[in-house]
PDB file of C-alpha atoms in Angstrom:
ATOM      1  CA  MET A   1     -35.001-111.592   0.519  1.00  0.00           C
ATOM      2  CA  THR A   2     -34.916-113.406  -2.831  1.00  0.00           C
ATOM      3  CA  GLN A   3     -31.981-112.896  -5.135  1.00  0.00           C
ATOM      4  CA  GLY A   4     -32.730-111.313  -8.517  1.00  0.00           C
ATOM      5  CA  VAL A   5     -31.087-113.019 -11.467  1.00  0.00           C
ATOM      6  CA  MET A   6     -31.558-112.987 -15.227  1.00  0.00           C
ATOM      7  CA  LEU A   7     -31.847-116.065 -17.451  1.00  0.00           C
ATOM      8  CA  LEU A   8     -31.313-116.280 -21.198  1.00  0.00           C
ATOM      9  CA  ALA A   9     -34.370-118.372 -22.077  1.00  0.00           C
ATOM     10  CA  SER A  10     -35.113-119.903 -25.463  1.00  0.00           C
ATOM     11  CA  GLY A  11     -37.738-122.547 -24.739  1.00  0.00           C
ATOM     12  CA  GLY A  12     -35.114-125.269 -25.256  1.00  0.00           C
ATOM     13  CA  LEU A  13     -34.273-128.087 -22.877  1.00  0.00           C
ATOM     14  CA  ASP A  14     -31.057-126.617 -21.483  1.00  0.00           C
ATOM     15  CA  SER A  15     -32.247-123.128 -20.540  1.00  0.00           C
ATOM     16  CA  THR A  16     -35.558-124.511 -19.260  1.00  0.00           C
ATOM     17  CA  THR A  17     -33.681-126.902 -16.979  1.00  0.00           C
ATOM     18  CA  VAL A  18     -31.674-123.963 -15.636  1.00  0.00           C
ATOM     19  CA  ALA A  19     -34.976-122.116 -15.069  1.00  0.00           C
ATOM     20  CA  PHE A  20     -36.408-124.988 -13.029  1.00  0.00           C
ATOM     21  CA  GLY A  21     -33.211-125.239 -10.986  1.00  0.00           C
ATOM     22  CA  LEU A  22     -33.240-121.522 -10.168  1.00  0.00           C
ATOM     23  CA  HIS A  23     -36.944-121.636  -9.359  1.00  0.00           C
ATOM     24  CA  ALA A  24     -36.349-124.553  -6.978  1.00  0.00           C
ATOM     25  CA  GLU A  25     -33.689-122.459  -5.227  1.00  0.00           C
ATOM     26  CA  GLY A  26     -36.230-119.672  -4.712  1.00  0.00           C
ATOM     27  CA  LYS A  27     -34.468-117.129  -6.909  1.00  0.00           C
ATOM     28  CA  ASP A  28     -36.360-114.234  -8.471  1.00  0.00           C
ATOM     29  CA  VAL A  29     -35.734-114.895 -12.172  1.00  0.00           C
ATOM     30  CA  THR A  30     -36.170-112.414 -15.026  1.00  0.00           C
ATOM     31  CA  PRO A  31     -36.159-114.500 -18.257  1.00  0.00           C
ATOM     32  CA  LEU A  32     -34.859-112.756 -21.377  1.00  0.00           C
ATOM     33  CA  PHE A  33     -35.707-114.044 -24.868  1.00  0.00           C
ATOM     34  CA  PHE A  34     -33.901-112.896 -28.007  1.00  0.00           C
ATOM     35  CA  ASP A  35     -35.592-112.516 -31.376  1.00  0.00           C
ATOM     36  CA  TYR A  36     -32.627-112.462 -33.769  1.00  0.00           C
ATOM     37  CA  GLY A  37     -34.722-113.178 -36.829  1.00  0.00           C
ATOM     38  CA  GLN A  38     -34.590-116.967 -36.439  1.00  0.00           C
ATOM     39  CA  HIS A  39     -37.192-118.656 -38.626  1.00  0.00           C
ATOM     40  CA  CYS A  40     -38.561-120.511 -35.593  1.00  0.00           C
ATOM     41  CA  VAL A  41     -38.926-117.382 -33.460  1.00  0.00           C
ATOM     42  CA  GLU A  42     -42.682-117.662 -32.912  1.00  0.00           C
ATOM     43  CA  THR A  43     -42.452-121.365 -32.028  1.00  0.00           C
ATOM     44  CA  GLU A  44     -39.642-120.623 -29.567  1.00  0.00           C
ATOM     45  CA  TRP A  45     -41.561-117.682 -28.110  1.00  0.00           C
ATOM     46  CA  ASP A  46     -44.683-119.808 -27.638  1.00  0.00           C
ATOM     47  CA  ARG A  47     -42.676-122.593 -26.023  1.00  0.00           C
ATOM     48  CA  VAL A  48     -40.688-120.363 -23.675  1.00  0.00           C
ATOM     49  CA  ASN A  49     -43.950-118.906 -22.407  1.00  0.00           C
ATOM     50  CA  GLU A  50     -45.337-122.423 -21.998  1.00  0.00           C
ATOM     51  CA  VAL A  51     -42.465-124.327 -20.378  1.00  0.00           C
ATOM     52  CA  LEU A  52     -41.072-121.928 -17.780  1.00  0.00           C
ATOM     53  CA  PRO A  53     -42.023-122.823 -14.201  1.00  0.00           C
ATOM     54  CA  LYS A  54     -45.376-121.623 -12.965  1.00  0.00           C
ATOM     55  CA  GLY A  55     -44.951-118.562 -10.781  1.00  0.00           C
ATOM     56  CA  MET A  56     -41.835-117.355 -12.602  1.00  0.00           C
ATOM     57  CA  ARG A  57     -41.901-113.901 -14.203  1.00  0.00           C
ATOM     58  CA  ARG A  58     -42.967-113.947 -17.846  1.00  0.00           C
ATOM     59  CA  PRO A  59     -40.079-113.529 -20.316  1.00  0.00           C
ATOM     60  CA  GLU A  60     -39.058-110.224 -21.826  1.00  0.00           C
ATOM     61  CA  ARG A  61     -38.670-110.338 -25.623  1.00  0.00           C
ATOM     62  CA  VAL A  62     -35.803-108.334 -27.125  1.00  0.00           C
ATOM     63  CA  ASP A  63     -35.720-107.741 -30.894  1.00  0.00           C
ATOM     64  CA  LEU A  64     -32.240-108.008 -32.449  1.00  0.00           C
ATOM     65  CA  SER A  65     -33.505-109.193 -35.813  1.00  0.00           C
ATOM     66  CA  ASP A  66     -32.405-106.193 -37.877  1.00  0.00           C
ATOM     67  CA  LEU A  67     -28.779-107.100 -37.232  1.00  0.00           C
ATOM     68  CA  PHE A  68     -29.135-110.308 -39.234  1.00  0.00           C
ATOM     69  CA  ARG A  69     -31.337-108.953 -42.002  1.00  0.00           C
ATOM     70  CA  ASP A  70     -30.153-110.352 -45.384  1.00  0.00           C
ATOM     71  CA  SER A  71     -28.359-113.239 -43.652  1.00  0.00           C
ATOM     72  CA  LYS A  72     -28.164-116.442 -45.667  1.00  0.00           C
ATOM     73  CA  SER A  73     -27.923-118.593 -42.555  1.00  0.00           C
ATOM     74  CA  ARG A  74     -30.408-121.449 -42.512  1.00  0.00           C
ATOM     75  CA  LEU A  75     -31.283-120.416 -38.964  1.00  0.00           C
ATOM     76  CA  ILE A  76     -32.686-117.229 -40.494  1.00  0.00           C
ATOM     77  CA  VAL A  77     -33.895-118.447 -43.888  1.00  0.00           C
ATOM     78  CA  GLU A  78     -35.719-121.726 -43.416  1.00  0.00           C
ATOM     79  CA  ALA A  79     -34.708-124.449 -45.815  1.00  0.00           C
ATOM     80  CA  ASN A  80     -37.000-126.762 -47.710  1.00  0.00           C
ATOM     81  CA  LEU A  81     -35.904-129.987 -46.048  1.00  0.00           C
ATOM     82  CA  TRP A  82     -37.303-132.037 -48.945  1.00  0.00           C
ATOM     83  CA  THR A  83     -35.082-130.403 -51.550  1.00  0.00           C
ATOM     84  CA  ASP A  84     -32.259-128.383 -49.924  1.00  0.00           C
ATOM     85  CA  ASP A  85     -28.958-129.852 -48.802  1.00  0.00           C
ATOM     86  CA  VAL A  86     -28.371-128.168 -45.401  1.00  0.00           C
ATOM     87  CA  ARG A  87     -24.940-128.561 -43.823  1.00  0.00           C
ATOM     88  CA  ASP A  88     -23.808-127.635 -40.326  1.00  0.00           C
ATOM     89  CA  ASP A  89     -21.913-124.585 -41.572  1.00  0.00           C
ATOM     90  CA  ASP A  90     -25.109-123.254 -43.169  1.00  0.00           C
ATOM     91  CA  LEU A  91     -26.536-122.743 -39.661  1.00  0.00           C
ATOM     92  CA  TYR A  92     -23.809-120.390 -38.466  1.00  0.00           C
ATOM     93  CA  ILE A  93     -24.717-116.850 -37.386  1.00  0.00           C
ATOM     94  CA  PRO A  94     -21.758-114.528 -36.828  1.00  0.00           C
ATOM     95  CA  TYR A  95     -21.115-113.296 -33.293  1.00  0.00           C
ATOM     96  CA  ARG A  96     -24.549-114.376 -32.111  1.00  0.00           C
ATOM     97  CA  THR A  97     -23.507-115.617 -28.680  1.00  0.00           C
ATOM     98  CA  LEU A  98     -21.219-112.659 -28.059  1.00  0.00           C
ATOM     99  CA  LEU A  99     -24.116-110.365 -28.973  1.00  0.00           C
ATOM    100  CA  PHE A 100     -26.440-112.214 -26.574  1.00  0.00           C
ATOM    101  CA  TYR A 101     -23.974-111.801 -23.737  1.00  0.00           C
ATOM    102  CA  ALA A 102     -23.475-108.082 -24.359  1.00  0.00           C
ATOM    103  CA  ALA A 103     -27.204-107.385 -24.704  1.00  0.00           C
ATOM    104  CA  ALA A 104     -28.044-109.430 -21.605  1.00  0.00           C
ATOM    105  CA  ALA A 105     -25.369-107.691 -19.540  1.00  0.00           C
ATOM    106  CA  ALA A 106     -26.710-104.302 -20.639  1.00  0.00           C
ATOM    107  CA  ARG A 107     -30.306-105.209 -19.790  1.00  0.00           C
ATOM    108  CA  ALA A 108     -29.361-106.864 -16.499  1.00  0.00           C
ATOM    109  CA  GLN A 109     -27.327-103.950 -15.195  1.00  0.00           C
ATOM    110  CA  THR A 110     -30.097-101.571 -16.271  1.00  0.00           C
ATOM    111  CA  LEU A 111     -32.490-103.557 -14.063  1.00  0.00           C
ATOM    112  CA  GLY A 112     -30.013-103.764 -11.180  1.00  0.00           C
ATOM    113  CA  ILE A 113     -29.334-107.478 -11.781  1.00  0.00           C
ATOM    114  CA  PHE A 114     -25.765-108.714 -11.611  1.00  0.00           C
ATOM    115  CA  GLU A 115     -26.015-112.427 -12.332  1.00  0.00           C
ATOM    116  CA  VAL A 116     -27.041-113.727 -15.757  1.00  0.00           C
ATOM    117  CA  TYR A 117     -27.625-117.470 -16.177  1.00  0.00           C
ATOM    118  CA  THR A 118     -27.386-119.321 -19.471  1.00  0.00           C
ATOM    119  CA  GLY A 119     -28.149-122.864 -20.582  1.00  0.00           C
ATOM    120  CA  PHE A 120     -25.031-123.309 -22.689  1.00  0.00           C
ATOM    121  CA  ILE A 121     -23.661-126.841 -22.435  1.00  0.00           C
ATOM    122  CA  ASN A 122     -20.469-128.596 -23.414  1.00  0.00           C
ATOM    123  CA  SER A 123     -21.905-129.762 -26.712  1.00  0.00           C
ATOM    124  CA  ASN A 124     -20.210-132.409 -28.816  1.00  0.00           C
ATOM    125  CA  HIS A 125     -22.226-131.250 -31.785  1.00  0.00           C
ATOM    126  CA  ALA A 126     -21.818-127.479 -31.651  1.00  0.00           C
ATOM    127  CA  LYS A 127     -19.772-126.246 -34.587  1.00  0.00           C
ATOM    128  CA  GLU A 128     -19.620-122.601 -33.573  1.00  0.00           C
ATOM    129  CA  ILE A 129     -16.564-121.404 -31.661  1.00  0.00           C
ATOM    130  CA  ASP A 130     -18.813-119.174 -29.551  1.00  0.00           C
ATOM    131  CA  CYS A 131     -20.755-122.182 -28.231  1.00  0.00           C
ATOM    132  CA  THR A 132     -17.797-123.900 -26.573  1.00  0.00           C
ATOM    133  CA  ALA A 133     -16.628-124.050 -22.959  1.00  0.00           C
ATOM    134  CA  GLU A 134     -13.320-122.517 -24.124  1.00  0.00           C
ATOM    135  CA  PHE A 135     -15.186-119.462 -25.439  1.00  0.00           C
ATOM    136  CA  MET A 136     -17.182-119.155 -22.200  1.00  0.00           C
ATOM    137  CA  ASN A 137     -14.009-119.283 -20.133  1.00  0.00           C
ATOM    138  CA  LYS A 138     -12.392-116.519 -22.170  1.00  0.00           C
ATOM    139  CA  LEU A 139     -15.559-114.448 -21.952  1.00  0.00           C
ATOM    140  CA  ASP A 140     -15.437-114.682 -18.153  1.00  0.00           C
ATOM    141  CA  GLY A 141     -12.085-112.918 -18.231  1.00  0.00           C
ATOM    142  CA  LEU A 142     -13.441-110.186 -20.473  1.00  0.00           C
ATOM    143  CA  THR A 143     -16.603-109.521 -18.474  1.00  0.00           C
ATOM    144  CA  ASP A 144     -14.672-109.523 -15.199  1.00  0.00           C
ATOM    145  CA  ALA A 145     -12.661-106.603 -16.547  1.00  0.00           C
ATOM    146  CA  ILE A 146     -15.425-104.367 -17.878  1.00  0.00           C
ATOM    147  CA  GLY A 147     -18.412-104.441 -15.502  1.00  0.00           C
ATOM    148  CA  PRO A 148     -20.240-105.915 -12.506  1.00  0.00           C
ATOM    149  CA  VAL A 149     -22.458-108.421 -14.356  1.00  0.00           C
ATOM    150  CA  ARG A 150     -21.326-112.039 -14.092  1.00  0.00           C
ATOM    151  CA  PHE A 151     -22.423-114.967 -16.254  1.00  0.00           C
ATOM    152  CA  MET A 152     -23.335-118.343 -14.806  1.00  0.00           C
ATOM    153  CA  SER A 153     -23.547-121.393 -17.062  1.00  0.00           C
ATOM    154  CA  PRO A 154     -24.123-124.280 -14.641  1.00  0.00           C
ATOM    155  CA  TYR A 155     -24.038-126.897 -17.410  1.00  0.00           C
ATOM    156  CA  ARG A 156     -20.969-125.529 -19.173  1.00  0.00           C
ATOM    157  CA  TYR A 157     -19.128-128.810 -18.600  1.00  0.00           C
ATOM    158  CA  SER A 158     -22.170-131.081 -18.768  1.00  0.00           C
ATOM    159  CA  SER A 159     -23.326-133.296 -21.610  1.00  0.00           C
ATOM    160  CA  LYS A 160     -26.853-133.177 -23.001  1.00  0.00           C
ATOM    161  CA  THR A 161     -27.519-136.515 -21.321  1.00  0.00           C
ATOM    162  CA  GLU A 162     -26.490-135.117 -17.936  1.00  0.00           C
ATOM    163  CA  VAL A 163     -28.742-132.088 -18.454  1.00  0.00           C
ATOM    164  CA  THR A 164     -31.621-134.375 -19.425  1.00  0.00           C
ATOM    165  CA  GLN A 165     -31.130-136.413 -16.260  1.00  0.00           C
ATOM    166  CA  GLU A 166     -31.319-133.198 -14.238  1.00  0.00           C
ATOM    167  CA  ALA A 167     -34.407-132.107 -16.209  1.00  0.00           C
ATOM    168  CA  ILE A 168     -36.137-135.376 -15.291  1.00  0.00           C
ATOM    169  CA  ARG A 169     -35.273-134.848 -11.626  1.00  0.00           C
ATOM    170  CA  LEU A 170     -36.634-131.292 -11.651  1.00  0.00           C
ATOM    171  CA  GLY A 171     -39.842-132.154 -13.507  1.00  0.00           C
ATOM    172  CA  VAL A 172     -39.094-130.125 -16.647  1.00  0.00           C
ATOM    173  CA  PRO A 173     -41.749-130.634 -19.376  1.00  0.00           C
ATOM    174  CA  ILE A 174     -39.087-132.039 -21.716  1.00  0.00           C
ATOM    175  CA  GLY A 175     -41.488-132.974 -24.494  1.00  0.00           C
ATOM    176  CA  ARG A 176     -42.668-129.366 -24.847  1.00  0.00           C
ATOM    177  CA  THR A 177     -39.198-127.806 -25.117  1.00  0.00           C
ATOM    178  CA  PHE A 178     -38.016-126.888 -28.618  1.00  0.00           C
ATOM    179  CA  SER A 179     -34.579-126.250 -30.122  1.00  0.00           C
ATOM    180  CA  CYS A 180     -34.591-127.383 -33.743  1.00  0.00           C
ATOM    181  CA  GLN A 181     -32.277-125.384 -36.018  1.00  0.00           C
ATOM    182  CA  ALA A 182     -33.682-126.438 -39.387  1.00  0.00           C
ATOM    183  CA  SER A 183     -37.457-126.537 -39.034  1.00  0.00           C
ATOM    184  CA  SER A 184     -39.642-123.755 -37.665  1.00  0.00           C
ATOM    185  CA  ASN A 185     -42.512-125.868 -36.382  1.00  0.00           C
ATOM    186  CA  LEU A 186     -41.539-129.469 -35.676  1.00  0.00           C
ATOM    187  CA  PRO A 187     -38.166-130.994 -34.749  1.00  0.00           C
ATOM    188  CA  CYS A 188     -36.429-132.166 -37.935  1.00  0.00           C
ATOM    189  CA  GLY A 189     -34.519-134.961 -36.198  1.00  0.00           C
ATOM    190  CA  ALA A 190     -31.385-134.319 -38.264  1.00  0.00           C
ATOM    191  CA  CYS A 191     -29.875-130.938 -37.298  1.00  0.00           C
ATOM    192  CA  PRO A 192     -27.084-130.892 -34.657  1.00  0.00           C
ATOM    193  CA  ASN A 193     -29.483-129.845 -31.897  1.00  0.00           C
ATOM    194  CA  CYS A 194     -31.990-132.582 -32.735  1.00  0.00           C
ATOM    195  CA  VAL A 195     -29.310-135.289 -33.056  1.00  0.00           C
ATOM    196  CA  GLU A 196     -27.867-134.412 -29.655  1.00  0.00           C
ATOM    197  CA  ARG A 197     -31.308-134.225 -28.043  1.00  0.00           C
ATOM    198  CA  LEU A 198     -32.442-137.561 -29.466  1.00  0.00           C
ATOM    199  CA  GLY A 199     -29.241-139.217 -28.270  1.00  0.00           C
ATOM    200  CA  ALA A 200     -29.782-137.866 -24.757  1.00  0.00           C
ATOM    201  CA  LEU A 201     -33.421-138.981 -24.708  1.00  0.00           C
ATOM    202  CA  ARG A 202     -32.358-142.495 -25.702  1.00  0.00           C
ATOM    203  CA  GLN A 203     -29.553-142.644 -23.152  1.00  0.00           C
ATOM    204  CA  THR A 204     -31.896-141.588 -20.349  1.00  0.00           C
ATOM    205  CA  GLY A 205     -34.577-144.086 -21.366  1.00  0.00           C
ATOM    206  CA  LEU A 206     -37.128-141.470 -22.445  1.00  0.00           C
ATOM    207  CA  LEU A 207     -36.964-142.646 -26.049  1.00  0.00           C
ATOM    208  CA  ARG A 208     -36.502-146.135 -27.430  1.00  0.00           C
TER     209      ARG A 208
END
């Protein structure tokens, strides 16, 4: 009997690599995609439907966008990269990760699923406190105390380069994954996500 698990899927390299790993293990994966009003939501939605392993359930899309209505974050309001000066702090969205965890736990338990996987990594470029291994560790203690759903972040202590090496091994369509924070259609090459991704692609020999 296959084990039912949930995956927070965004169409990015990290969560897609987790998806391929779970698929290789024969797990029955329910991917969950969050629309939080990000300007690149339709690109991410297209990519997550494209890059998940063949044979895996199609992702569920959950709309949380009203919560961030009127946000000034440049993850919500796309900047004009020719004229606007976008800084890392401009990309912050309050409590986003905590919200994702709570919503995923609620949906998972509703479906009778008790393991939720994420693609969060130990990023050197993440500026948000809720995208750090320290935050994940503290969250484990909280979730252990309030319900049966457990979170699994297999790359919590891995670098982007290490995840990319695993993606190559698993046959992830790396070139079709998408995680730009500043541009809604094409990777900008300058936001924290793009800088980290490009560095990993160079270090693994995929980009020269």
